[in-house]
Amino acid sequence: MLKQLKELRREALSELNQVNELRELNSWRVHHLGKKSKLTQILRSLATLPLEERKKVGAQANEIKRALESGLVEKKKFLEEIHLATSLEREGLDVTLPGRPVPIGRLHPIPQVLEEICDVFKNMGFQVFEGPDVEWDYYNFEALNIPQWHPARDMFATLWVDPEMDKESRLLRTHTSPMQIRLMEKKRPPIRAIMPGRVYRYEATDVTHESMLYQVEGLAIDKDITLADLKGTLFEFSRCLFGEERKVRFRCDYFPFVEPGVEVAIECSACHGTGCRLCGYSGWIEILGAGMTHPDVLKRGDIDPEIYSGFAFGMGVERIAMLRYGIDDIRLFYRNDLRFLKQF
Ligand code: PHE
């Protein structure tokens, strides 16, 4: 029996030597140390042996069991280390590899400037309202003192939605001024509002003209509003956006829905007033039209011009963005050239 045990030990250990995978190791364990293994059977049969033999065989069998068990533990550790090392090597990350850049989006320069403009007026107590791009002739023209026969219609090359071109026709609004009427119909004075939005013109494009652009309309109606309030508001606006130093020109202009009408221009950013292609060699760029709300316009909004007065202004956002950033061609904004857009 002792000889059989010795043989068993040699066989088991040499088989263990051959094992080089964790799965094989498990079958080795079942085969040599499991319930049905020879060793277990021998250990179980010890009771049937005579005392002397039982002692010897028992000691020997237990010693073999311990040897096999410790061989198993060691082999397991060894195989696990190899397994870990190879999988680390296979799945390894090279932490020194530069990452793939994630392109970060940003606001287009026009909405950026639009937001800035709105913030300036919000800080002065103006509320923001929006209205439709497709507008009735009534709001875009009639209610603003521009009846069908009026030559001022020529100021606004119009894109018509309805082909008739009469009072009941729809069009793409040519300015944000129709919002003045819409707001007066809804709100009672005191009113302090700005109305940003897109406007459309049937026009050939060039460095300062686009067929779609953004405007911000302003309207303030209250008792005792004067031209000085308008001038103060617009000068403050210009200071906030262009700084103290930038020259501002404030002079008369004509719009049928204001009386008197004014126009504000800013010193050209490209040539600093000496004259260039951008400013048409005048040194100035017009950024807005404004004036005191015409009494007939107030009446159309059901506001009594004997009690209330108001001012209105409308500015072109692209023009302001051009002055802000020194851009000399309005068409760049809508060409979607990333080299241009990435600069903002
Ligand atoms: N709506 C005018 C334009 O587009 C600007 C303007 C607005 C003028 C309000 C006076 C008052 O040219």
CSV table of C-alpha atoms and ligand atoms in Angstrom, one decimal:
chain,number,residue,atom,x,y,z
A,1,MET,CA,0.0,0.0,0.0
A,2,LEU,CA,2.9,2.3,0.8
A,3,LYS,CA,4.4,1.7,-2.5
A,4,GLN,CA,1.1,2.5,-4.2
A,5,LEU,CA,1.0,5.7,-2.3
A,6,LYS,CA,4.5,6.7,-3.4
A,7,GLU,CA,3.6,6.0,-7.0
A,8,LEU,CA,0.4,8.0,-6.6
A,9,ARG,CA,2.4,11.0,-5.2
A,10,ARG,CA,4.9,10.9,-8.1
A,11,GLU,CA,2.2,10.6,-10.7
A,12,ALA,CA,0.1,13.4,-9.2
A,13,LEU,CA,3.0,15.8,-8.9
A,14,SER,CA,4.3,15.1,-12.3
A,15,GLU,CA,0.9,15.7,-13.8
A,16,LEU,CA,0.7,18.9,-11.8
A,17,ASN,CA,3.9,20.0,-13.5
A,18,GLN,CA,2.3,19.6,-16.9
A,19,VAL,CA,-0.7,21.7,-16.0
A,20,ASN,CA,-0.6,25.2,-17.5
A,21,GLU,CA,-4.2,26.4,-17.5
A,22,LEU,CA,-6.6,27.2,-14.6
A,23,ARG,CA,-9.2,25.0,-16.1
A,24,GLU,CA,-6.9,22.0,-16.3
A,25,LEU,CA,-5.9,22.6,-12.8
A,26,ASN,CA,-9.4,22.2,-11.6
A,27,SER,CA,-9.7,18.8,-13.3
A,28,TRP,CA,-6.4,17.8,-11.8
A,29,ARG,CA,-7.8,18.8,-8.3
A,30,VAL,CA,-11.0,16.7,-8.9
A,31,HIS,CA,-8.9,13.8,-10.1
A,32,HIS,CA,-6.3,13.7,-7.4
A,33,LEU,CA,-8.0,15.3,-4.4
A,34,GLY,CA,-11.7,14.9,-5.1
A,35,LYS,CA,-14.2,12.6,-3.3
A,36,LYS,CA,-13.6,9.8,-5.9
A,37,SER,CA,-9.8,10.1,-6.0
A,38,LYS,CA,-7.6,7.2,-5.1
A,39,LEU,CA,-6.1,9.2,-2.2
A,40,THR,CA,-9.5,9.8,-0.7
A,41,GLN,CA,-10.4,6.2,-1.1
A,42,ILE,CA,-7.3,5.1,0.6
A,43,LEU,CA,-7.9,7.6,3.5
A,44,ARG,CA,-11.4,6.2,3.8
A,45,SER,CA,-10.3,2.6,3.9
A,46,LEU,CA,-7.7,3.3,6.7
A,47,ALA,CA,-10.2,2.1,9.4
A,48,THR,CA,-10.2,-1.4,7.9
A,49,LEU,CA,-6.4,-1.8,8.3
A,50,PRO,CA,-4.7,-3.3,11.3
A,51,LEU,CA,-3.4,-0.7,13.7
A,52,GLU,CA,0.3,-0.8,12.9
A,53,GLU,CA,-0.3,-0.5,9.2
A,54,ARG,CA,-3.0,2.1,9.7
A,55,LYS,CA,-0.5,4.4,11.5
A,56,LYS,CA,2.1,4.1,8.8
A,57,VAL,CA,-0.2,4.3,5.8
A,58,GLY,CA,-2.3,7.1,7.5
A,59,ALA,CA,0.7,9.3,8.1
A,60,GLN,CA,2.0,8.7,4.6
A,61,ALA,CA,-1.4,9.4,3.0
A,62,ASN,CA,-1.9,12.6,5.0
A,63,GLU,CA,1.5,13.8,4.1
A,64,ILE,CA,0.8,13.2,0.5
A,65,LYS,CA,-2.5,15.0,0.8
A,66,ARG,CA,-0.8,18.1,2.3
A,67,ALA,CA,1.9,18.0,-0.4
A,68,LEU,CA,-0.7,17.8,-3.2
A,69,GLU,CA,-2.8,20.6,-1.6
A,70,SER,CA,0.2,23.0,-1.2
A,71,GLY,CA,1.3,22.1,-4.8
A,72,LEU,CA,-2.2,23.0,-5.9
A,73,VAL,CA,-2.2,26.4,-4.1
A,74,GLU,CA,1.2,27.3,-5.5
A,75,LYS,CA,0.3,26.3,-9.0
A,76,LYS,CA,-3.0,28.2,-8.8
A,77,LYS,CA,-1.2,31.4,-7.7
A,78,PHE,CA,1.4,31.0,-10.5
A,79,LEU,CA,-1.3,30.5,-13.2
A,80,GLU,CA,-3.3,33.4,-11.9
A,81,GLU,CA,-0.3,35.7,-12.1
A,82,ILE,CA,0.4,34.6,-15.7
A,83,HIS,CA,-3.3,35.1,-16.6
A,84,LEU,CA,-3.3,38.6,-15.2
A,85,ALA,CA,0.0,39.5,-16.9
A,86,THR,CA,-1.1,38.3,-20.3
A,87,SER,CA,-4.5,40.0,-20.1
A,88,LEU,CA,-2.9,43.2,-19.0
A,89,GLU,CA,-0.6,43.1,-21.9
A,90,ARG,CA,-3.5,42.3,-24.3
A,91,GLU,CA,-5.9,44.9,-23.0
A,92,GLY,CA,-3.3,47.4,-22.0
A,93,LEU,CA,-3.9,51.1,-22.4
A,94,ASP,CA,-1.1,53.3,-23.6
A,95,VAL,CA,-1.7,56.3,-21.3
A,96,THR,CA,0.8,58.3,-23.2
A,97,LEU,CA,-1.3,58.2,-26.4
A,98,PRO,CA,-2.7,61.7,-27.1
A,99,GLY,CA,-6.6,61.7,-26.9
A,100,ARG,CA,-8.9,62.3,-29.8
A,101,PRO,CA,-10.0,65.9,-29.7
A,102,VAL,CA,-13.7,66.5,-29.1
A,103,PRO,CA,-14.8,69.5,-31.2
A,104,ILE,CA,-16.7,71.9,-28.9
A,105,GLY,CA,-19.6,73.9,-30.3
A,106,ARG,CA,-20.1,77.5,-29.8
A,107,LEU,CA,-22.7,80.2,-30.5
A,108,HIS,CA,-22.6,81.8,-33.9
A,109,PRO,CA,-21.4,85.5,-33.6
A,110,ILE,CA,-24.8,86.9,-34.5
A,111,PRO,CA,-26.7,85.3,-31.6
A,112,GLN,CA,-23.7,86.2,-29.4
A,113,VAL,CA,-24.1,89.9,-30.3
A,114,LEU,CA,-27.9,89.7,-30.2
A,115,GLU,CA,-27.6,88.4,-26.6
A,116,GLU,CA,-25.3,91.2,-25.7
A,117,ILE,CA,-27.6,93.8,-27.1
A,118,CYS,CA,-30.6,92.4,-25.3
A,119,ASP,CA,-28.6,92.3,-22.0
A,120,VAL,CA,-27.8,96.0,-22.3
A,121,PHE,CA,-31.5,96.9,-22.7
A,122,LYS,CA,-32.6,94.4,-20.1
A,123,ASN,CA,-30.3,96.2,-17.6
A,124,MET,CA,-32.1,99.4,-18.5
A,125,GLY,CA,-35.5,97.8,-17.6
A,126,PHE,CA,-36.7,96.7,-21.1
A,127,GLN,CA,-38.7,93.5,-21.5
A,128,VAL,CA,-38.1,91.1,-24.4
A,129,PHE,CA,-40.9,90.1,-26.8
A,130,GLU,CA,-40.9,88.1,-30.1
A,131,GLY,CA,-43.3,88.0,-33.0
A,132,PRO,CA,-43.9,86.3,-36.4
A,133,ASP,CA,-41.6,86.5,-39.4
A,134,VAL,CA,-44.6,86.1,-41.8
A,135,GLU,CA,-46.5,89.3,-41.2
A,136,TRP,CA,-49.7,91.1,-42.5
A,137,ASP,CA,-49.3,94.1,-44.8
A,138,TYR,CA,-51.3,96.0,-42.1
A,139,TYR,CA,-48.7,95.6,-39.4
A,140,ASN,CA,-45.6,95.9,-41.6
A,141,PHE,CA,-46.8,99.0,-43.5
A,142,GLU,CA,-50.4,100.3,-43.1
A,143,ALA,CA,-50.4,100.7,-39.3
A,144,LEU,CA,-47.0,102.3,-39.5
A,145,ASN,CA,-48.2,105.2,-41.7
A,146,ILE,CA,-47.1,103.5,-44.9
A,147,PRO,CA,-50.2,103.0,-47.0
A,148,GLN,CA,-50.0,101.3,-50.4
A,149,TRP,CA,-49.3,104.4,-52.4
A,150,HIS,CA,-46.6,105.7,-50.0
A,151,PRO,CA,-43.2,106.2,-51.6
A,152,ALA,CA,-41.6,104.9,-48.3
A,153,ARG,CA,-42.5,101.4,-49.5
A,154,ASP,CA,-39.5,101.7,-51.7
A,155,MET,CA,-37.3,101.8,-48.7
A,156,PHE,CA,-38.3,98.2,-48.0
A,157,ALA,CA,-37.9,95.9,-51.0
A,158,THR,CA,-40.5,93.3,-50.0
A,159,LEU,CA,-40.7,89.6,-50.3
A,160,TRP,CA,-44.4,88.8,-50.6
A,161,VAL,CA,-46.1,85.6,-49.5
A,162,ASP,CA,-49.4,86.4,-51.2
A,163,PRO,CA,-49.2,87.5,-54.8
A,164,GLU,CA,-51.9,90.2,-54.6
A,165,MET,CA,-49.8,92.8,-52.6
A,166,ASP,CA,-52.8,94.5,-51.0
A,167,LYS,CA,-53.9,95.4,-47.5
A,168,GLU,CA,-54.8,91.8,-46.6
A,169,SER,CA,-51.7,90.3,-48.0
A,170,ARG,CA,-49.0,88.5,-46.1
A,171,LEU,CA,-45.3,89.2,-46.5
A,172,LEU,CA,-42.0,88.4,-44.9
A,173,ARG,CA,-41.6,91.3,-42.5
A,174,THR,CA,-39.1,93.8,-43.8
A,175,HIS,CA,-38.4,95.2,-40.3
A,176,THR,CA,-39.3,94.5,-36.7
A,177,SER,CA,-41.3,97.7,-36.4
A,178,PRO,CA,-44.7,95.8,-36.9
A,179,MET,CA,-44.0,94.5,-33.4
A,180,GLN,CA,-44.6,98.0,-32.1
A,181,ILE,CA,-48.2,97.8,-33.2
A,182,ARG,CA,-48.6,94.2,-32.0
A,183,LEU,CA,-47.3,95.2,-28.6
A,184,MET,CA,-49.4,98.3,-28.2
A,185,GLU,CA,-52.5,96.1,-29.0
A,186,LYS,CA,-51.6,93.8,-26.2
A,187,LYS,CA,-50.0,96.0,-23.5
A,188,ARG,CA,-50.9,99.3,-21.8
A,189,PRO,CA,-48.3,101.9,-21.0
A,190,PRO,CA,-45.9,102.2,-19.4
A,191,ILE,CA,-44.1,100.1,-22.0
A,192,ARG,CA,-40.4,99.4,-22.2
A,193,ALA,CA,-39.8,96.6,-24.7
A,194,ILE,CA,-37.3,95.2,-27.1
A,195,MET,CA,-38.3,92.9,-29.9
A,196,PRO,CA,-35.5,91.0,-31.6
A,197,GLY,CA,-36.0,88.9,-34.7
A,198,ARG,CA,-35.3,88.1,-38.3
A,199,VAL,CA,-36.3,90.4,-41.2
A,200,TYR,CA,-36.2,89.9,-45.0
A,201,ARG,CA,-35.5,92.1,-47.9
A,202,TYR,CA,-35.7,91.4,-51.6
A,203,GLU,CA,-32.3,92.7,-52.3
A,204,ALA,CA,-29.1,92.0,-54.1
A,205,THR,CA,-26.4,91.2,-51.6
A,206,ASP,CA,-23.2,93.0,-51.2
A,207,VAL,CA,-20.7,93.8,-48.4
A,208,THR,CA,-23.3,95.5,-46.3
A,209,HIS,CA,-26.6,94.0,-47.5
A,210,GLU,CA,-28.1,90.5,-47.0
A,211,SER,CA,-31.6,89.4,-47.8
A,212,MET,CA,-32.1,88.0,-44.3
A,213,LEU,CA,-30.8,89.8,-41.3
A,214,TYR,CA,-31.6,90.4,-37.6
A,215,GLN,CA,-33.0,93.5,-36.1
A,216,VAL,CA,-33.8,94.5,-32.5
A,217,GLU,CA,-36.8,96.8,-32.2
A,218,GLY,CA,-37.2,99.0,-29.2
A,219,LEU,CA,-40.3,100.8,-27.9
A,220,ALA,CA,-40.9,102.9,-24.8
A,221,ILE,CA,-44.2,104.6,-24.1
A,222,ASP,CA,-45.1,106.6,-21.0
A,223,LYS,CA,-46.1,110.0,-19.9
A,224,ASP,CA,-43.5,112.7,-20.6
A,225,ILE,CA,-41.1,110.7,-22.8
A,226,THR,CA,-38.9,113.0,-24.8
A,227,LEU,CA,-36.3,113.0,-27.5
A,228,ALA,CA,-33.7,113.5,-24.7
A,229,ASP,CA,-34.8,110.1,-23.3
A,230,LEU,CA,-34.3,108.5,-26.7
A,231,LYS,CA,-30.9,110.1,-27.1
A,232,GLY,CA,-29.8,109.1,-23.6
A,233,THR,CA,-30.9,105.5,-24.1
A,234,LEU,CA,-29.1,105.1,-27.4
A,235,PHE,CA,-25.9,106.8,-26.2
A,236,GLU,CA,-25.8,104.6,-23.2
A,237,PHE,CA,-26.4,101.6,-25.4
A,238,SER,CA,-23.5,102.6,-27.7
A,239,ARG,CA,-21.2,103.1,-24.6
A,240,CYS,CA,-22.0,99.6,-23.3
A,241,LEU,CA,-21.4,98.0,-26.7
A,242,PHE,CA,-18.5,100.0,-28.2
A,243,GLY,CA,-16.9,101.7,-25.2
A,244,GLU,CA,-16.7,105.3,-24.1
A,245,GLU,CA,-14.2,106.3,-26.8
A,246,ARG,CA,-16.1,105.3,-29.9
A,247,LYS,CA,-17.7,108.3,-31.6
A,248,VAL,CA,-21.5,108.3,-32.1
A,249,ARG,CA,-23.4,110.4,-34.6
A,250,PHE,CA,-27.0,111.4,-33.9
A,251,ARG,CA,-28.8,113.2,-36.7
A,252,CYS,CA,-32.1,113.7,-38.4
A,253,ASP,CA,-33.7,111.1,-40.7
A,254,TYR,CA,-37.1,110.2,-42.0
A,255,PHE,CA,-39.3,107.2,-41.1
A,256,PRO,CA,-43.1,107.5,-41.6
A,257,PHE,CA,-43.9,106.1,-38.2
A,258,VAL,CA,-41.8,108.5,-36.1
A,259,GLU,CA,-41.7,112.3,-35.8
A,260,PRO,CA,-39.1,113.5,-35.5
A,261,GLY,CA,-37.0,110.7,-36.9
A,262,VAL,CA,-33.3,110.2,-36.2
A,263,GLU,CA,-30.4,108.0,-37.3
A,264,VAL,CA,-27.5,106.8,-35.3
A,265,ALA,CA,-24.1,106.0,-36.8
A,266,ILE,CA,-20.9,104.8,-35.2
A,267,GLU,CA,-17.4,105.6,-36.3
A,268,CYS,CA,-16.2,102.9,-38.8
A,269,SER,CA,-14.2,100.2,-37.1
A,270,ALA,CA,-12.3,99.3,-40.2
A,271,CYS,CA,-10.8,102.7,-41.0
A,272,HIS,CA,-11.5,104.6,-37.7
A,273,GLY,CA,-13.2,107.4,-39.6
A,274,THR,CA,-10.8,107.9,-42.5
A,275,GLY,CA,-13.1,106.2,-45.0
A,276,CYS,CA,-13.0,102.7,-46.5
A,277,ARG,CA,-15.0,100.2,-48.6
A,278,LEU,CA,-17.0,99.1,-45.5
A,279,CYS,CA,-18.3,102.6,-44.6
A,280,GLY,CA,-18.7,103.7,-48.2
A,281,TYR,CA,-15.8,106.1,-47.7
A,282,SER,CA,-17.8,108.2,-45.2
A,283,GLY,CA,-16.1,107.1,-42.0
A,284,TRP,CA,-19.5,106.3,-40.4
A,285,ILE,CA,-21.7,103.3,-40.3
A,286,GLU,CA,-25.4,103.6,-39.6
A,287,ILE,CA,-26.5,101.2,-37.0
A,288,LEU,CA,-30.1,102.2,-36.3
A,289,GLY,CA,-33.1,104.3,-37.1
A,290,ALA,CA,-35.2,105.8,-34.4
A,291,GLY,CA,-37.6,108.6,-33.4
A,292,MET,CA,-40.5,109.7,-31.4
A,293,THR,CA,-43.5,107.5,-32.0
A,294,HIS,CA,-45.9,109.2,-34.4
A,295,PRO,CA,-49.3,110.2,-32.8
A,296,ASP,CA,-51.2,108.3,-35.5
A,297,VAL,CA,-49.2,105.1,-34.6
A,298,LEU,CA,-50.1,105.6,-31.0
A,299,LYS,CA,-53.7,106.0,-31.9
A,300,ARG,CA,-53.7,102.7,-33.8
A,301,GLY,CA,-52.4,101.1,-30.7
A,302,ASP,CA,-55.3,102.7,-28.8
A,303,ILE,CA,-53.0,104.9,-26.9
A,304,ASP,CA,-54.0,108.6,-26.4
A,305,PRO,CA,-51.2,110.8,-27.8
A,306,GLU,CA,-52.5,113.7,-25.7
A,307,ILE,CA,-51.5,111.8,-22.6
A,308,TYR,CA,-48.7,109.6,-23.7
A,309,SER,CA,-45.6,109.9,-25.8
A,310,GLY,CA,-43.0,107.3,-26.8
A,311,PHE,CA,-39.8,106.6,-28.7
A,312,ALA,CA,-38.9,103.7,-31.0
A,313,PHE,CA,-35.7,102.4,-32.5
A,314,GLY,CA,-34.7,99.6,-34.8
A,315,MET,CA,-31.1,98.4,-35.2
A,316,GLY,CA,-29.4,95.9,-37.5
A,317,VAL,CA,-27.6,93.2,-35.5
A,318,GLU,CA,-25.2,92.2,-38.3
A,319,ARG,CA,-24.0,95.8,-38.7
A,320,ILE,CA,-23.3,96.0,-35.0
A,321,ALA,CA,-21.5,92.7,-35.1
A,322,MET,CA,-19.4,93.9,-38.0
A,323,LEU,CA,-18.4,97.1,-36.0
A,324,ARG,CA,-17.8,95.0,-32.9
A,325,TYR,CA,-15.4,92.6,-34.6
A,326,GLY,CA,-14.1,94.7,-37.5
A,327,ILE,CA,-15.7,92.4,-40.1
A,328,ASP,CA,-15.8,94.0,-43.6
A,329,ASP,CA,-18.3,91.8,-45.4
A,330,ILE,CA,-21.8,90.9,-44.0
A,331,ARG,CA,-22.0,87.9,-46.2
A,332,LEU,CA,-19.4,86.1,-44.1
A,333,PHE,CA,-21.9,85.5,-41.4
A,334,TYR,CA,-24.0,83.1,-43.4
A,335,ARG,CA,-21.5,81.3,-45.5
A,336,ASN,CA,-20.9,78.8,-42.8
A,337,ASP,CA,-17.1,78.9,-43.3
A,338,LEU,CA,-15.7,77.3,-40.2
A,339,ARG,CA,-12.4,79.2,-40.5
A,340,PHE,CA,-14.5,82.3,-40.1
A,341,LEU,CA,-16.9,81.0,-37.4
A,342,LYS,CA,-14.1,79.5,-35.2
A,343,GLN,CA,-12.8,83.0,-34.5
A,344,PHE,CA,-15.7,83.9,-32.2
B,1,PHE,N1,-37.8,99.9,-39.0
B,1,PHE,C1,-36.8,100.9,-39.4
B,1,PHE,C2,-35.8,100.2,-40.5
B,1,PHE,O1,-35.9,99.0,-40.6
B,1,PHE,C3,-35.9,101.4,-38.3
B,1,PHE,C4,-36.7,102.2,-37.3
B,1,PHE,C5,-37.3,101.6,-36.2
B,1,PHE,C6,-36.8,103.5,-37.5
B,1,PHE,C7,-38.0,102.3,-35.3
B,1,PHE,C8,-37.5,104.3,-36.5
B,1,PHE,C9,-38.1,103.7,-35.5
B,1,PHE,O2,-35.1,100.8,-41.2
